[in-house]
Structures are given as C-alpha cells and as structure tokens.
Short mmCIF file of C-alpha atoms and ligand atoms in Angstrom, two decimals:
data_model
loop_
_atom_site.label_atom_id
_atom_site.label_comp_id
_atom_site.label_asym_id
_atom_site.label_seq_id
_atom_site.Cartn_x
_atom_site.Cartn_y
_atom_site.Cartn_z
CA MET A 1 119.82 111.85 15.35
CA LYS A 2 122.52 109.38 14.52
CA LEU A 3 125.51 109.80 16.79
CA SER A 4 129.03 108.47 16.28
CA ARG A 5 129.76 104.94 17.43
CA PHE A 6 132.60 106.43 19.48
CA SER A 7 130.39 108.78 21.51
CA MET A 8 127.89 105.99 22.13
CA SER A 9 130.43 103.47 23.36
CA VAL A 10 133.27 105.43 24.99
CA GLU A 11 133.70 105.08 28.75
CA PRO A 12 134.64 108.55 29.96
CA TYR A 13 136.57 109.46 33.11
CA ALA A 14 134.24 109.79 36.10
CA ALA A 15 135.12 112.88 38.14
CA GLY A 16 134.19 113.12 41.83
CA GLU A 17 130.67 114.31 42.66
CA GLN A 18 130.06 118.09 42.70
CA PRO A 19 126.99 118.29 44.95
CA ARG A 20 124.42 121.07 44.64
CA GLY A 21 122.04 122.05 47.40
CA LYS A 22 122.85 120.16 50.61
CA ARG A 23 126.07 121.44 52.16
CA PHE A 24 128.70 118.75 52.38
CA VAL A 25 132.18 118.78 53.83
CA LYS A 26 133.77 118.07 50.48
CA LEU A 27 136.78 115.76 50.71
CA ASN A 28 136.32 113.90 47.42
CA THR A 29 138.28 115.72 44.69
CA ASN A 30 141.58 116.59 46.36
CA GLU A 31 140.94 120.31 46.32
CA ASN A 32 142.99 122.50 48.64
CA PRO A 33 141.03 123.84 51.64
CA TYR A 34 142.99 127.11 51.74
CA PRO A 35 142.43 130.04 49.41
CA PRO A 36 144.90 130.84 46.64
CA ALA A 37 147.66 133.38 47.40
CA PRO A 38 146.32 136.92 48.06
CA GLU A 39 148.29 137.99 44.97
CA CYS A 40 145.75 136.01 42.88
CA ALA A 41 142.85 138.10 44.18
CA LYS A 42 144.92 141.23 43.45
CA ALA A 43 145.57 140.02 39.91
CA ILE A 44 141.83 139.52 39.38
CA LYS A 45 140.91 142.94 40.82
CA SER A 46 143.46 144.77 38.70
CA PHE A 47 142.61 142.79 35.55
CA ASP A 48 141.32 145.09 32.82
CA ALA A 49 138.12 143.50 31.44
CA ASP A 50 138.79 145.33 28.19
CA ARG A 51 141.56 142.80 27.52
CA LEU A 52 138.91 140.11 27.15
CA LYS A 53 137.88 141.47 23.75
CA LEU A 54 141.15 140.10 22.39
CA TYR A 55 142.26 136.49 22.18
CA PRO A 56 144.78 135.61 24.89
CA GLY A 57 148.49 135.57 24.09
CA ILE A 58 148.96 132.24 22.35
CA ALA A 59 152.46 131.85 23.76
CA ALA A 60 151.34 132.70 27.34
CA ARG A 61 154.79 134.24 27.54
CA GLU A 62 154.68 135.83 30.99
CA LEU A 63 153.18 132.74 32.64
CA ARG A 64 155.63 130.41 30.91
CA GLU A 65 158.54 132.63 31.95
CA ALA A 66 157.39 132.57 35.58
CA ILE A 67 157.06 128.76 35.44
CA ALA A 68 160.46 128.44 33.74
CA GLU A 69 162.08 130.49 36.49
CA LYS A 70 160.45 128.45 39.25
CA GLU A 71 161.37 125.15 37.59
CA ASN A 72 164.86 126.32 36.60
CA VAL A 73 164.44 125.43 32.90
CA GLY A 74 164.35 127.41 29.67
CA VAL A 75 161.03 128.95 28.64
CA ASP A 76 161.05 126.73 25.52
CA CYS A 77 160.76 123.74 27.89
CA VAL A 78 157.35 124.88 29.23
CA PHE A 79 153.92 124.09 27.74
CA VAL A 80 150.73 125.31 29.43
CA GLY A 81 147.19 124.01 29.08
CA ASN A 82 143.65 124.12 30.43
CA GLY A 83 144.32 121.94 33.48
CA SER A 84 146.87 119.15 33.60
CA ASP A 85 144.18 116.78 32.30
CA GLU A 86 144.30 118.67 29.02
CA VAL A 87 148.10 118.73 29.04
CA LEU A 88 148.14 114.97 29.64
CA SER A 89 145.61 114.43 26.88
CA LEU A 90 147.70 116.40 24.38
CA ALA A 91 150.86 114.62 25.55
CA PHE A 92 149.28 111.18 24.97
CA ARG A 93 148.27 112.31 21.46
CA ALA A 94 151.66 113.86 20.67
CA LEU A 95 153.88 111.11 22.08
CA PHE A 96 152.15 107.79 21.45
CA ASP A 97 151.07 106.09 18.24
CA PRO A 98 147.63 104.50 17.90
CA HIS A 99 147.25 100.76 17.24
CA GLY A 100 150.91 100.01 18.00
CA GLU A 101 152.92 98.76 20.94
CA PRO A 102 151.08 99.38 24.23
CA VAL A 103 151.63 102.29 26.56
CA VAL A 104 152.38 100.82 29.99
CA PHE A 105 151.21 102.07 33.40
CA PRO A 106 150.44 100.54 36.81
CA SER A 107 147.03 98.88 37.29
CA VAL A 108 146.28 101.14 40.25
CA THR A 109 146.89 104.70 39.09
CA TYR A 110 145.04 107.76 37.80
CA SER A 111 142.02 106.38 35.97
CA PHE A 112 142.16 109.04 33.25
CA TYR A 113 145.18 107.38 31.54
CA PRO A 114 143.19 104.49 30.00
CA VAL A 115 140.51 106.98 28.92
CA PHE A 116 143.04 109.06 26.93
CA CYS A 117 144.30 105.85 25.34
CA SER A 118 140.86 104.59 24.35
CA MET A 119 140.00 108.01 22.92
CA TYR A 120 143.11 107.99 20.71
CA GLY A 121 143.13 104.26 19.88
CA ILE A 122 146.37 103.72 21.81
CA ASN A 123 146.87 100.17 23.08
CA THR A 124 147.57 99.80 26.79
CA ALA A 125 149.19 97.30 29.13
CA THR A 126 149.03 97.48 32.90
CA VAL A 127 151.46 96.13 35.45
CA GLU A 128 150.03 95.02 38.79
CA ASN A 129 151.03 97.14 41.75
CA GLU A 130 152.88 95.18 44.42
CA ALA A 131 150.95 93.79 47.42
CA ASP A 132 151.68 97.01 49.36
CA PHE A 133 150.48 99.11 46.36
CA THR A 134 153.98 100.34 45.49
CA VAL A 135 154.97 100.46 41.82
CA ALA A 136 157.90 98.38 40.57
CA VAL A 137 158.79 100.82 37.81
CA GLU A 138 161.36 98.51 36.23
CA LYS A 139 158.38 96.40 35.09
CA LEU A 140 156.99 99.23 32.94
CA THR A 141 159.56 98.98 30.14
CA ASP A 142 157.80 96.70 27.60
CA GLY A 143 155.92 99.21 25.49
CA GLN A 144 156.18 102.30 23.31
CA GLY A 145 156.15 104.46 26.44
CA ALA A 146 155.40 104.50 30.17
CA VAL A 147 153.22 106.68 32.36
CA ILE A 148 153.51 107.08 36.13
CA ALA A 149 152.01 109.41 38.67
CA ASN A 150 154.50 110.43 41.35
CA PRO A 151 153.22 110.40 44.02
CA ASN A 152 150.73 107.88 42.73
CA ALA A 153 146.95 108.30 42.92
CA PRO A 154 144.80 107.05 44.53
CA THR A 155 147.42 105.19 46.58
CA SER A 156 149.18 108.40 47.81
CA LEU A 157 152.52 106.55 47.64
CA PRO A 158 155.77 108.05 46.35
CA ILE A 159 158.09 106.58 43.73
CA ASP A 160 161.82 106.85 44.34
CA LEU A 161 163.61 109.27 42.00
CA ASP A 162 166.42 106.71 41.49
CA ASP A 163 163.84 104.22 40.22
CA ILE A 164 162.46 106.83 37.82
CA GLU A 165 165.99 107.47 36.57
CA THR A 166 166.48 103.74 35.98
CA LEU A 167 163.23 103.65 34.02
CA LEU A 168 164.28 106.66 31.93
CA SER A 169 167.62 105.13 31.04
CA ARG A 170 166.13 101.70 30.19
CA MET A 171 163.48 103.30 27.97
CA GLY A 172 166.10 104.93 25.73
CA GLU A 173 164.23 107.15 23.25
CA ARG A 174 160.76 106.00 24.34
CA PRO A 175 158.79 108.62 26.30
CA VAL A 176 158.17 108.46 30.03
CA ILE A 177 155.40 110.74 31.36
CA VAL A 178 155.70 111.56 35.06
CA ASP A 179 152.46 113.11 36.36
CA GLU A 180 153.43 115.22 39.36
CA ALA A 181 149.99 116.60 40.28
CA TYR A 182 150.74 116.01 44.00
CA ILE A 183 154.53 116.41 44.12
CA ASP A 184 154.51 119.57 46.26
CA PHE A 185 152.98 117.59 49.15
CA ALA A 186 155.66 114.88 48.96
CA ARG A 187 158.30 114.50 51.63
CA ARG A 188 159.80 111.16 50.57
CA THR A 189 160.36 111.85 46.85
CA ARG A 190 161.18 114.85 44.68
CA SER A 191 160.28 116.27 41.29
CA ALA A 192 161.91 114.61 38.28
CA VAL A 193 162.37 117.97 36.50
CA PRO A 194 166.18 118.14 37.17
CA LEU A 195 166.56 114.78 35.34
CA LEU A 196 165.56 116.54 32.12
CA LYS A 197 169.17 117.69 31.74
CA ARG A 198 170.18 114.06 31.20
CA TYR A 199 167.07 112.40 29.74
CA ASP A 200 165.24 113.96 26.83
CA ASN A 201 162.62 111.17 26.92
CA LEU A 202 161.28 112.66 30.17
CA VAL A 203 157.98 114.55 30.27
CA VAL A 204 156.85 116.04 33.61
CA VAL A 205 153.28 117.31 34.05
CA LYS A 206 152.18 119.55 36.94
CA THR A 207 149.06 121.44 37.94
CA PHE A 208 147.87 124.62 39.64
CA SER A 209 144.80 122.76 40.94
CA LYS A 210 146.20 121.22 44.12
CA SER A 211 149.08 122.90 45.95
CA TYR A 212 148.25 126.34 44.45
CA SER A 213 144.53 126.08 45.40
CA LEU A 214 143.46 126.98 41.84
CA ALA A 215 141.34 124.00 40.74
CA GLY A 216 138.66 126.41 39.53
CA ILE A 217 140.85 128.32 37.10
CA ARG A 218 141.98 125.27 35.10
CA CYS A 219 145.70 125.44 34.42
CA GLY A 220 148.40 122.81 34.19
CA TYR A 221 151.79 122.62 32.54
CA MET A 222 154.40 120.32 31.09
CA ILE A 223 158.17 120.55 31.48
CA ALA A 224 159.97 118.70 28.66
CA GLY A 225 162.53 119.19 25.92
CA PRO A 226 161.85 121.97 23.35
CA GLU A 227 161.03 119.43 20.60
CA THR A 228 158.42 117.79 22.80
CA VAL A 229 156.93 121.21 23.62
CA ALA A 230 156.77 122.01 19.89
CA ALA A 231 155.03 118.66 19.24
CA LEU A 232 152.36 119.43 21.86
CA GLU A 233 151.87 122.89 20.38
CA ARG A 234 151.18 121.31 16.98
CA VAL A 235 148.64 118.92 18.48
CA ARG A 236 147.08 121.68 20.61
CA ASP A 237 146.59 123.78 17.48
CA CYS A 238 144.51 120.94 16.00
CA PHE A 239 142.05 121.25 18.93
CA ASN A 240 142.07 124.79 20.30
CA SER A 241 144.87 127.34 19.89
CA TYR A 242 143.91 129.33 23.01
CA PRO A 243 143.21 126.92 25.85
CA VAL A 244 144.63 129.23 28.56
CA ASP A 245 142.61 132.45 28.81
CA SER A 246 144.07 135.87 29.69
CA LEU A 247 142.64 136.01 33.21
CA CYS A 248 143.95 132.52 33.94
CA GLN A 249 147.41 133.53 32.72
CA ALA A 250 147.44 136.58 35.02
CA VAL A 251 146.21 134.63 38.08
CA CYS A 252 148.59 131.69 37.65
CA THR A 253 151.55 134.02 37.04
CA ALA A 254 150.74 135.71 40.37
CA ALA A 255 150.36 132.33 42.11
CA ILE A 256 153.66 130.88 41.00
CA LYS A 257 155.55 133.99 42.09
CA ALA A 258 154.02 133.86 45.61
CA THR A 259 156.49 131.20 46.78
CA GLY A 260 156.31 131.95 50.53
CA TYR A 261 152.53 131.64 50.64
CA HIS A 262 152.65 128.44 48.58
CA GLU A 263 155.12 126.72 50.89
CA ALA A 264 153.20 127.74 54.03
CA SER A 265 149.89 126.51 52.65
CA VAL A 266 151.39 123.17 51.58
CA GLN A 267 152.98 122.79 55.03
CA LYS A 268 149.61 123.25 56.75
CA VAL A 269 148.11 120.45 54.64
CA VAL A 270 151.08 118.20 55.41
CA GLU A 271 150.70 118.78 59.16
CA THR A 272 146.97 118.05 59.08
CA ARG A 273 147.68 114.92 57.05
CA THR A 274 150.09 113.63 59.71
CA ARG A 275 147.66 114.40 62.54
CA VAL A 276 144.67 112.72 60.87
CA MET A 277 146.69 109.69 59.79
CA LYS A 278 147.77 109.07 63.40
CA ILE A 279 144.20 109.35 64.74
CA LEU A 280 142.88 106.96 62.07
CA ARG A 281 145.61 104.41 62.72
CA THR A 282 145.03 104.60 66.48
CA ALA A 283 141.35 103.94 65.80
CA GLY A 284 142.33 100.76 63.94
CA TYR A 285 142.13 101.89 60.31
CA GLU A 286 144.74 100.98 57.76
CA VAL A 287 146.05 104.20 56.21
CA LEU A 288 148.74 104.24 53.54
CA GLU A 289 151.66 106.56 54.33
CA SER A 290 150.73 109.57 52.22
CA ASP A 291 152.92 111.92 50.16
CA THR A 292 149.87 113.71 48.72
CA ASN A 293 146.97 115.87 49.92
CA PHE A 294 144.76 112.80 50.39
CA LEU A 295 144.70 109.60 52.41
CA LEU A 296 143.75 106.10 51.30
CA VAL A 297 141.84 104.72 54.28
CA SER A 298 140.52 101.18 54.78
CA GLY A 299 136.73 100.92 54.88
CA GLY A 300 135.29 100.93 51.37
CA GLU A 301 131.77 101.62 50.18
CA ARG A 302 130.10 101.27 53.59
CA ASP A 303 132.18 104.08 55.04
CA TYR A 304 131.64 106.18 51.91
CA LEU A 305 127.85 105.82 52.28
CA LYS A 306 127.88 106.35 56.04
CA LEU A 307 129.96 109.53 55.64
CA LYS A 308 127.76 110.82 52.83
CA ASP A 309 124.72 110.28 55.02
CA ARG A 310 126.46 112.31 57.71
CA GLY A 311 127.32 115.18 55.35
CA VAL A 312 130.90 114.29 54.45
CA LEU A 313 131.82 113.43 50.85
CA VAL A 314 134.83 111.21 50.23
CA ARG A 315 135.69 109.20 47.12
CA TRP A 316 135.14 105.50 46.71
CA PHE A 317 136.44 103.56 43.69
CA SER A 318 134.86 100.25 42.69
CA ALA A 319 138.07 98.91 41.07
CA GLU A 320 139.00 95.58 42.65
CA ARG A 321 142.30 96.47 44.32
CA VAL A 322 140.98 99.64 45.99
CA ARG A 323 137.31 98.87 46.63
CA GLY A 324 138.06 98.18 50.30
CA TYR A 325 139.26 101.77 50.82
CA THR A 326 138.04 105.34 50.63
CA ARG A 327 140.14 108.23 49.37
CA VAL A 328 139.88 111.21 51.67
CA SER A 329 141.22 114.63 50.67
CA VAL A 330 143.05 116.50 53.41
CA GLY A 331 140.87 119.50 54.22
CA SER A 332 141.31 122.13 56.92
CA ASP A 333 141.69 120.98 60.53
CA GLU A 334 138.06 121.86 61.18
CA GLU A 335 136.84 119.86 58.17
CA MET A 336 138.95 116.88 59.17
CA ASP A 337 137.51 116.99 62.68
CA VAL A 338 134.01 116.83 61.18
CA TYR A 339 135.16 113.87 59.05
CA LEU A 340 136.70 112.07 62.03
CA ARG A 341 133.60 112.56 64.17
CA ALA A 342 131.34 111.31 61.36
CA LEU A 343 133.53 108.28 60.73
CA LEU A 344 134.30 107.26 64.28
CA LYS A 345 131.01 107.86 66.08
N1 PMP B 401 146.80 113.91 37.58
C1 PMP B 401 146.35 113.33 38.70
C2 PMP B 401 147.09 112.17 39.26
C3 PMP B 401 145.19 113.81 39.32
O1 PMP B 401 144.70 113.22 40.41
C4 PMP B 401 144.51 114.93 38.76
C5 PMP B 401 143.26 115.48 39.41
N2 PMP B 401 142.11 114.75 39.19
C6 PMP B 401 145.02 115.48 37.58
C7 PMP B 401 146.17 114.96 37.04
C8 PMP B 401 144.31 116.59 36.85
O2 PMP B 401 144.29 117.79 37.52
P1 PMP B 401 143.90 119.13 36.76
O3 PMP B 401 143.30 118.80 35.42
O4 PMP B 401 142.96 119.80 37.67
O5 PMP B 401 145.19 119.88 36.61
#
C-alpha cells in the first residue's frame, strides 16, 4: 500500500525502553517509585463501570476545578489532556505558525519539542546550552516563540524564575511555553504559574506522570490565559474531543486533592536523590546538581550497557553534548542501592 511521504520520513520521539520478560530495575523513564495516593485506589474502587457507557465530560469540570484550586487560578485558565505530551503537542499547534519564524529552544532539552515542530511544519532554532549545561534564556528571544523545560531535561538543572520573567517581558506578545514536568522536585526554582497575572504570553504545562506517580493513567494540564485555553480546545476538537477519560478524571481529581501524601512522596525522592548524588560524587562520577527526579551521571554508553547487563535500565542519549552521560531516574532507596552496586562493582 502506498503510505504518506510524511509517515515514511518522519523521525518520531523515541521513548525509553519498556522491557518485557526479564525483570529489570527500571530507572530509564523517570517514573516515580512510590504508588499514587491511596485516594486514587479508592477512586478506582468506587468508580461505577456503568459510567463508561457514556462519553466523559468534555469540560472535565471537577478535575479542572481541583487543578484550578491547587494552582490558585480560575478554572477557565486550565486545560487538561492525555498526558502533558499531548498538551504540549496541542499547544505547539495552537500557538505557533508553520513555515514562519522559528520557535526557539535550547539544544539540550526535551527531545519531543523538535518532533512536534517537524510534525506541524514549524521551523526551529536552537541555542547552545552553556558549557555547564545551564540555559541562557535571554538568548531565546529571536523567534515567533520560545520553549523551555524548567527544570530542564535531561540536564536536571533549574532555570531562575527571574530569568523566565525577563524572557516573558522581552517576548512581548510572543508565546513562551514553560514545561514544568519536574517542578515539584525542584528546590532551587519555583513554578512560573504566579507570573500569569502579569504575562499573558505565558503557558505552563504540568503532568500527573512524575510527582503524582500516575504515568500509567496519562494526564497532563496547561495553565494559561482563558484565550489560550480556548485556542487549545479548538485545536483539540480537530483531533479528539474526549482525550481525558472518565476514570482518569476521577483518579487525577483524587490525586491532586491528596496534598499531604504528594508532598511526602516528593520529599522521599528528593532525599534519595541527595544521598545517591553524594555517593556517586565520592566515587568520582560527575553528577549535575539535580532539581528533578533523575540524575545526569558521567559515564555514557559503556555504563548504560554494563548496567543493562546487570539488570538495571537507565537512559543513554546519543546526542553529542550528552553522550558521555547516563540519565538515571531516582527510584526507591532499595532500587538505588541495586543501581549503585551494579555500577560500582
Ligand atoms: N516534558 C518533559 C520534560 C518530560 O520529560 C516528559 C516525560 N517524558 C513529558 C513532558 C511528558 O510527560 P507525560 O506525557 O507523561 O505527561
């Protein structure tokens, strides 16, 4: 059968391996080692399967209200989607024009951004990260919009909120997407959401996959001005009007209300991160100071292969600037001990 030129030539995003069979300690996709809040299990148990005969509420009202309350914004500032990857994809489509000025992002950042752009015919320009991998955000201003991940991935490094504010003000009306997938693990930067009061070119994207331990349910959200939310709703309705199913809405509503559990689970990951970072540095590895639930550790492909051979999966990227490192998700203390033994023996 003849297939489209696009599907034959596109270079899709490569997600981390999902092994079947052999049991690995899985530290390659930045999942949370702890279970979601007990309230999520309760929400599943009390969910009436009869509801599944109907389409889910298109407005996801209860979930959006719970997010709005947590983020201290109006409910018309919240857009939800099937994972933050989908939210980002719709945001790229809704905010940026194809074949025009480039959208600008750092050269070392989340590798899905160029994929969205190539899918939609959006031109891109990248700005080299500094020698220490930090992002000089003032260099991102020469395009139709800018995209940053804060903290950045896979570097694990934070971006200062003052620098983000400078970027927002220099960009004027042009959109700035701040991808905050890992923000809850950050201790040296904060969420940009409060800046929305002063900058309506700001778009913040978050996820339930990491700090809420809900990677399997697929839910992410955007906080932005009501007109931006309405634009994403129009674009969403050109793909799929119901990306967030009823069960997902119930589970994520329960998760976001369980604030005490969320904070405690994040704190455990942060403490393990600090412990493992110290051990690795003492053993002579270079480890970037992390504000996320993963560590960028010197070593590269050899360590990736050695660890895989010893039953531990980490992520290795072949891109030039990061090929000398592995990205290691922060698992439970027990998992990290297995990792350390496998790496150091
Ligand atoms: N942004 C960044 C920076 C990420 O690392 C990820 C996870 N791969 C995502 C967004 C997407 O997460 P999800 O689609 O699970 O919400």
